[in-house]
Amino acid sequence: MSGMAGQRPALSWAVNLSVLALVLLWTIPTFGLLVSSFRDADQLSVSGWWTSLTTTDRNIVERAAAPTDDGAQTQVGEVWVIEGNIFGEDVGIVSRFGWRAQEPEAFAAGETAEMRDGQTMTVEADGSYRLESPEEWEGRRGQRIFVTSAEPPKFTTDNYNQVMFSEGLGKSFLNTLTVTIPATIIPILIAAYAAYALAWMQFPGRALLLAIVVGLLVVPLQMSLIPLLKLYNGVGIGKSYFGIWLAHTGFGLPLAVYLLRNYMVGLPREIMESAKVDGASDFDIFRKIILPLSFPALASFAIFQFLWVWNDLLVATVFLGNNEDQLVMTGRLRELLGSRGANWEILTASAFVTIVVPLIVFFSLQRYLVRGLLAGSVK
Amino acid sequence: MSQLLIAIGTMIVGVGACLLYFWGTNKALDTIYPARGENAGANILRANSIRPWLFLGPAIVILTIYLVYPVFNSLLLSFKDPAGVEYEGLANYKQLLADAKFRESMRNNILWLVVVPAGATFFGLLAAALTDRIRWGNIAKSLIFMPMAISFIGASVIWKFVYDYKGEGSQQIGLLNAMTTSLGFEPQAWITLPFWNNFFLMVILIWIQTGFAMVILSAALRGISEETIEAAVLDGASPLQIFFKIKVPQIWGTIAVVWTTITILVLKVFDIVLAMTNGQWGSQVLANYMFDKMFRASDFGLAATSALVIMAMVIPIMVWNIMEARKDFK
């Protein structure tokens, strides 16, 4: 709160508004995705999500009942009549209609349109239509009716049903979980022991090892992919969960060791010294004192690793197969982008399914994440 | 479901095996060199010189296999043919330099390296400075930080939707084109515009990374001593002067850390380009170029060579990081 002293109201307004603008800029894209994922697919494809609470104008082409169907037409006095409602079970309000593709909006709702040979068409605002003809209607296909209808906003969870069960995202969700759980937990213990040795044990080469860990922090993953793929294929664990668990363990280890070491080095020396005086071994000290005290750092790393593994596409593409049993959510989303690129109802719902778990973790454990970031980068 | 059980089982077995290893080796060490009897002193010394390596053992083995060995192996592969069998000297390097797509990737990567760290650091600093002055600052911070949790591919879908383009005359459902048309301009297929599309892709990474920069810089700003600021206030400095002349100079070190961290990330990110354009329309970058050579062309030699180029660009930062860290270790 520094610098608050002597703040003028105008400045305070400017600050508040600027932050509001930043926050909107940073949240609106995600918000648009969320809203769109719940919209009716037909409405989504013709109107922006920001209009989702207003009515949508939609052009519909429907066919009237076919003349050859039983009971489709009735004779009323001199004329033959076909009646029905173009909306079926949907709701909508017809504003314009037409009977020819060239002039789909030629008539206002309620007017009577003259067609060929004395036939007429009337479409009311509620969608009910009436076709009249001086002679019996013929043909197996019904007359086409073009309408412009104003539809009330429609929200649905159908998109989610579709992506989870028909597009295979549900299975991918399980695959992602399968990758993430062991890959998050296994590195922690290995890193914690190494971090303790680097923080509190005296041995030759310690400084060099620390420098190597710091160096490995920034080694690009791309370097490791090909050599490891060849190694995996040689050993026979190419494209398996076992391989990817180990790979994520390896890639996460430098950060884990670095974070935990930085945290452990800050623990009070007196605790360890008094324990040593009491005859505790390093092993006991680590197990009974350091590990419980390091919980915040362990949690920070676990969150990092969880987010990173859950969101990873590269490692999964290289070390897992493309089949139903191994395709993770990020990989599935990438496939959908290729195959269903224009179906925004599928893409928005799928994207939201992939990001919802990280978002929950993020908002509920943000404190640890921030602490970890600070320990990991500010020196 | 069964694979999930296997995963949980593996996790338990893995953690159990680690525990067993650490407990077992320590027990063995204490048995071989007991800390009592006539040689107690010497035994303790010996045990203490071995124990660190027991603690470090698994980590060293894994780091060696997964990160150290691959660096050297990639170096070897870069001198080999596509299958990674026969040596062919500098052929890969020559081919890389002759490839127009590689030169395009280099140019774009340099653009990314300038724009993304600058953009993210700028917005991060702005957000940090402003949110620290208002009551709902923590909520604002949370929301700006949120994209950090979203995968690159998820973020790409979010932004592809913002950039969506429909032919002229139809209703635009992409936010950007809706704004463009409502201002009276023609809608554009943003991500296919050569050169400028790079910037539309960079926006995505800036959007993700600003939260990171904000969190770190905000902590640094709060760490500045009150005295310098009070002195400046007494001298009649305006808020802007205080910010740029008193606060920013005191956090240069942190700004450098943020900048380099994002720089490293920029070199590694390939998901965004893969999902948005896959390198078409002049938007290729090194990481995706490498991925392309590895997966589509199956040219391991060339892919390893392009990975080495990324590594070479990381090395200056790596050296700087190590030197900075060594100051701390002493």
Short mmCIF file of C-alpha atoms in Angstrom, two decimals, chain B residues 57-267:
data_model
loop_
_atom_site.label_atom_id
_atom_site.label_comp_id
_atom_site.label_asym_id
_atom_site.label_seq_id
_atom_site.Cartn_x
_atom_site.Cartn_y
_atom_site.Cartn_z
CA GLY B 57 21.75 -41.35 -6.00
CA PRO B 58 18.30 -41.71 -7.59
CA ALA B 59 18.16 -38.04 -8.56
CA ILE B 60 21.59 -38.17 -10.18
CA VAL B 61 20.76 -41.33 -12.13
CA ILE B 62 17.47 -39.91 -13.43
CA LEU B 63 18.91 -36.50 -14.28
CA THR B 64 21.76 -38.15 -16.13
CA ILE B 65 19.51 -40.36 -18.22
CA TYR B 66 16.84 -37.80 -18.95
CA LEU B 67 18.74 -34.54 -19.34
CA VAL B 68 22.52 -34.90 -19.42
CA TYR B 69 22.92 -37.90 -21.70
CA PRO B 70 20.42 -36.54 -24.28
CA VAL B 71 22.40 -33.32 -24.68
CA PHE B 72 25.48 -35.25 -25.76
CA ASN B 73 23.49 -37.76 -27.76
CA SER B 74 21.75 -34.95 -29.66
CA LEU B 75 25.14 -33.53 -30.46
CA LEU B 76 26.14 -36.87 -31.97
CA LEU B 77 22.85 -37.23 -33.84
CA SER B 78 23.30 -33.85 -35.45
CA PHE B 79 26.19 -35.30 -37.44
CA LYS B 80 24.18 -38.32 -38.56
CA ASP B 81 21.69 -39.18 -41.31
CA PRO B 82 17.87 -38.99 -40.88
CA ALA B 83 17.68 -42.46 -39.32
CA GLY B 84 20.50 -41.61 -36.92
CA VAL B 85 22.85 -44.36 -38.13
CA GLU B 86 25.52 -43.14 -40.56
CA TYR B 87 27.77 -40.16 -39.92
CA GLU B 88 27.50 -37.55 -42.62
CA GLY B 89 29.51 -34.68 -41.21
CA LEU B 90 28.02 -31.22 -41.39
CA ALA B 91 25.29 -32.18 -43.87
CA ASN B 92 22.49 -31.42 -41.40
CA TYR B 93 23.88 -28.01 -40.57
CA LYS B 94 24.22 -27.16 -44.25
CA GLN B 95 20.71 -28.38 -44.98
CA LEU B 96 19.34 -26.35 -42.08
CA LEU B 97 20.98 -23.15 -43.27
CA ALA B 98 19.72 -23.73 -46.81
CA ASP B 99 16.13 -24.31 -45.70
CA ALA B 100 13.96 -21.22 -46.18
CA LYS B 101 11.56 -22.47 -43.52
CA PHE B 102 14.43 -22.61 -41.01
CA ARG B 103 15.45 -19.05 -41.79
CA GLU B 104 11.83 -18.01 -41.40
CA SER B 105 11.77 -19.78 -38.01
CA MET B 106 14.90 -17.97 -36.91
CA ARG B 107 13.48 -14.60 -37.92
CA ASN B 108 10.19 -15.30 -36.16
CA ASN B 109 11.95 -16.63 -33.05
CA ILE B 110 13.93 -13.41 -32.79
CA LEU B 111 10.67 -11.46 -33.04
CA TRP B 112 9.13 -13.67 -30.35
CA LEU B 113 12.21 -13.25 -28.15
CA VAL B 114 11.92 -9.48 -28.32
CA VAL B 115 8.17 -9.00 -28.16
CA VAL B 116 6.91 -11.65 -25.71
CA PRO B 117 9.27 -11.03 -22.76
CA ALA B 118 8.91 -7.29 -23.28
CA GLY B 119 5.12 -7.46 -23.49
CA ALA B 120 4.66 -9.82 -20.56
CA THR B 121 7.11 -7.90 -18.36
CA PHE B 122 5.52 -4.58 -19.28
CA PHE B 123 1.96 -5.69 -18.57
CA GLY B 124 3.13 -7.61 -15.50
CA LEU B 125 4.83 -4.52 -14.10
CA LEU B 126 1.80 -2.39 -14.92
CA ALA B 127 -0.58 -4.86 -13.27
CA ALA B 128 1.69 -5.22 -10.22
CA ALA B 129 2.05 -1.47 -9.75
CA LEU B 130 -1.66 -0.77 -10.16
CA THR B 131 -3.18 -3.68 -8.24
CA ASP B 132 -1.05 -2.93 -5.19
CA ARG B 133 -2.83 0.41 -4.89
CA ILE B 134 -6.46 -0.67 -4.84
CA ARG B 135 -8.72 -2.47 -2.45
CA TRP B 136 -9.79 -5.30 -4.78
CA GLY B 137 -6.21 -5.75 -5.94
CA ASN B 138 -5.97 -9.37 -4.86
CA ILE B 139 -9.03 -10.40 -6.84
CA ALA B 140 -7.72 -8.54 -9.88
CA LYS B 141 -4.37 -10.29 -9.48
CA SER B 142 -6.00 -13.68 -9.27
CA LEU B 143 -7.89 -13.09 -12.49
CA ILE B 144 -4.88 -11.79 -14.41
CA PHE B 145 -2.86 -14.72 -13.08
CA MET B 146 -5.49 -17.26 -14.14
CA PRO B 147 -4.27 -17.97 -17.71
CA MET B 148 -1.14 -19.47 -16.13
CA ALA B 149 -3.24 -22.54 -15.29
CA ILE B 150 -4.51 -22.97 -18.85
CA SER B 151 -2.65 -25.23 -21.25
CA PHE B 152 -1.08 -23.67 -24.32
CA ILE B 153 -3.39 -25.71 -26.49
CA GLY B 154 -6.44 -24.65 -24.46
CA ALA B 155 -5.33 -21.03 -24.71
CA SER B 156 -4.94 -21.50 -28.44
CA VAL B 157 -8.55 -22.63 -28.75
CA ILE B 158 -9.66 -19.65 -26.65
CA TRP B 159 -7.82 -17.22 -28.91
CA LYS B 160 -8.63 -18.95 -32.16
CA PHE B 161 -12.22 -18.28 -31.21
CA VAL B 162 -11.41 -14.61 -30.63
CA TYR B 163 -9.68 -14.42 -34.03
CA ASP B 164 -12.39 -16.41 -35.83
CA TYR B 165 -13.17 -15.21 -39.35
CA LYS B 166 -16.30 -15.58 -41.40
CA GLY B 167 -16.59 -14.35 -44.96
CA GLU B 168 -17.66 -10.79 -45.49
CA GLY B 169 -21.41 -10.35 -45.23
CA SER B 170 -21.98 -13.08 -42.67
CA GLN B 171 -22.31 -12.35 -38.99
CA GLN B 172 -18.87 -12.43 -37.31
CA ILE B 173 -18.72 -14.66 -34.25
CA GLY B 174 -15.07 -13.91 -33.43
CA LEU B 175 -14.74 -11.03 -30.98
CA LEU B 176 -11.93 -9.30 -32.87
CA ASN B 177 -13.69 -9.35 -36.23
CA ALA B 178 -16.95 -8.28 -34.63
CA MET B 179 -15.16 -5.23 -33.25
CA THR B 180 -13.40 -4.60 -36.54
CA THR B 181 -16.62 -4.71 -38.53
CA SER B 182 -18.55 -2.63 -36.03
CA LEU B 183 -15.91 0.06 -36.45
CA GLY B 184 -16.57 -0.05 -40.19
CA PHE B 185 -13.49 -1.98 -41.33
CA GLU B 186 -13.41 -5.20 -43.28
CA PRO B 187 -13.09 -8.47 -41.37
CA GLN B 188 -9.72 -10.18 -41.60
CA ALA B 189 -8.53 -13.77 -41.34
CA TRP B 190 -6.04 -12.64 -38.73
CA ILE B 191 -3.91 -15.73 -38.35
CA THR B 192 -3.28 -16.04 -42.06
CA LEU B 193 -1.94 -12.52 -42.58
CA PRO B 194 1.76 -13.01 -43.34
CA PHE B 195 4.12 -11.40 -40.84
CA TRP B 196 1.37 -9.82 -38.71
CA ASN B 197 0.00 -13.24 -37.76
CA ASN B 198 3.15 -13.73 -35.69
CA PHE B 199 2.02 -10.96 -33.41
CA PHE B 200 -1.45 -12.43 -33.03
CA LEU B 201 0.17 -15.65 -31.84
CA MET B 202 2.52 -13.78 -29.50
CA VAL B 203 -0.48 -12.13 -27.85
CA ILE B 204 -1.48 -15.58 -26.59
CA LEU B 205 1.81 -16.18 -24.81
CA ILE B 206 1.89 -12.65 -23.41
CA TRP B 207 -1.65 -13.23 -22.14
CA ILE B 208 -0.48 -16.40 -20.38
CA GLN B 209 2.78 -15.08 -18.96
CA THR B 210 1.73 -11.64 -17.71
CA GLY B 211 0.39 -13.19 -14.51
CA PHE B 212 3.75 -14.79 -13.77
CA ALA B 213 5.57 -11.49 -14.30
CA MET B 214 3.00 -9.67 -12.18
CA VAL B 215 3.30 -12.03 -9.20
CA ILE B 216 7.10 -11.88 -9.09
CA LEU B 217 7.33 -8.13 -9.70
CA SER B 218 4.61 -7.37 -7.21
CA ALA B 219 6.56 -9.19 -4.50
CA ALA B 220 9.67 -7.26 -5.46
CA LEU B 221 7.83 -3.93 -5.37
CA ARG B 222 6.54 -4.70 -1.90
CA GLY B 223 10.05 -5.50 -0.80
CA ILE B 224 11.29 -1.98 -1.54
CA SER B 225 12.11 -0.14 1.64
CA GLU B 226 9.56 2.45 2.70
CA GLU B 227 12.24 4.98 3.57
CA THR B 228 13.34 5.72 0.01
CA ILE B 229 9.72 6.24 -1.01
CA GLU B 230 8.91 8.46 1.95
CA ALA B 231 11.95 10.57 1.23
CA ALA B 232 10.82 10.98 -2.37
CA VAL B 233 7.30 11.91 -1.28
CA LEU B 234 8.70 14.54 1.06
CA ASP B 235 10.76 15.92 -1.79
CA GLY B 236 7.54 16.35 -3.75
CA ALA B 237 7.98 13.59 -6.31
CA SER B 238 4.88 12.68 -8.30
CA PRO B 239 3.59 9.08 -8.22
CA LEU B 240 4.95 8.50 -11.74
CA GLN B 241 8.36 9.84 -10.79
CA ILE B 242 8.40 7.67 -7.70
CA PHE B 243 7.55 4.65 -9.79
CA PHE B 244 10.06 5.14 -12.58
CA LYS B 245 12.90 6.80 -10.70
CA ILE B 246 12.73 5.18 -7.28
CA LYS B 247 10.95 1.85 -7.54
CA VAL B 248 11.88 0.46 -10.96
CA PRO B 249 15.65 0.98 -10.55
CA GLN B 250 15.51 -0.96 -7.28
CA ILE B 251 13.95 -4.03 -8.88
CA TRP B 252 16.11 -4.30 -12.01
CA GLY B 253 17.46 -7.63 -10.78
CA THR B 254 13.97 -9.09 -10.51
CA ILE B 255 12.97 -7.70 -13.89
CA ALA B 256 15.99 -9.46 -15.37
CA VAL B 257 14.96 -12.75 -13.76
CA VAL B 258 11.41 -12.43 -15.10
CA TRP B 259 12.69 -11.48 -18.53
CA THR B 260 15.09 -14.41 -18.80
CA THR B 261 12.56 -16.92 -17.46
CA ILE B 262 10.04 -15.89 -20.10
CA THR B 263 12.78 -15.89 -22.75
CA ILE B 264 13.51 -19.55 -22.02
CA LEU B 265 9.82 -20.35 -22.21
CA VAL B 266 9.50 -18.59 -25.57
CA LEU B 267 12.25 -20.77 -27.01
#
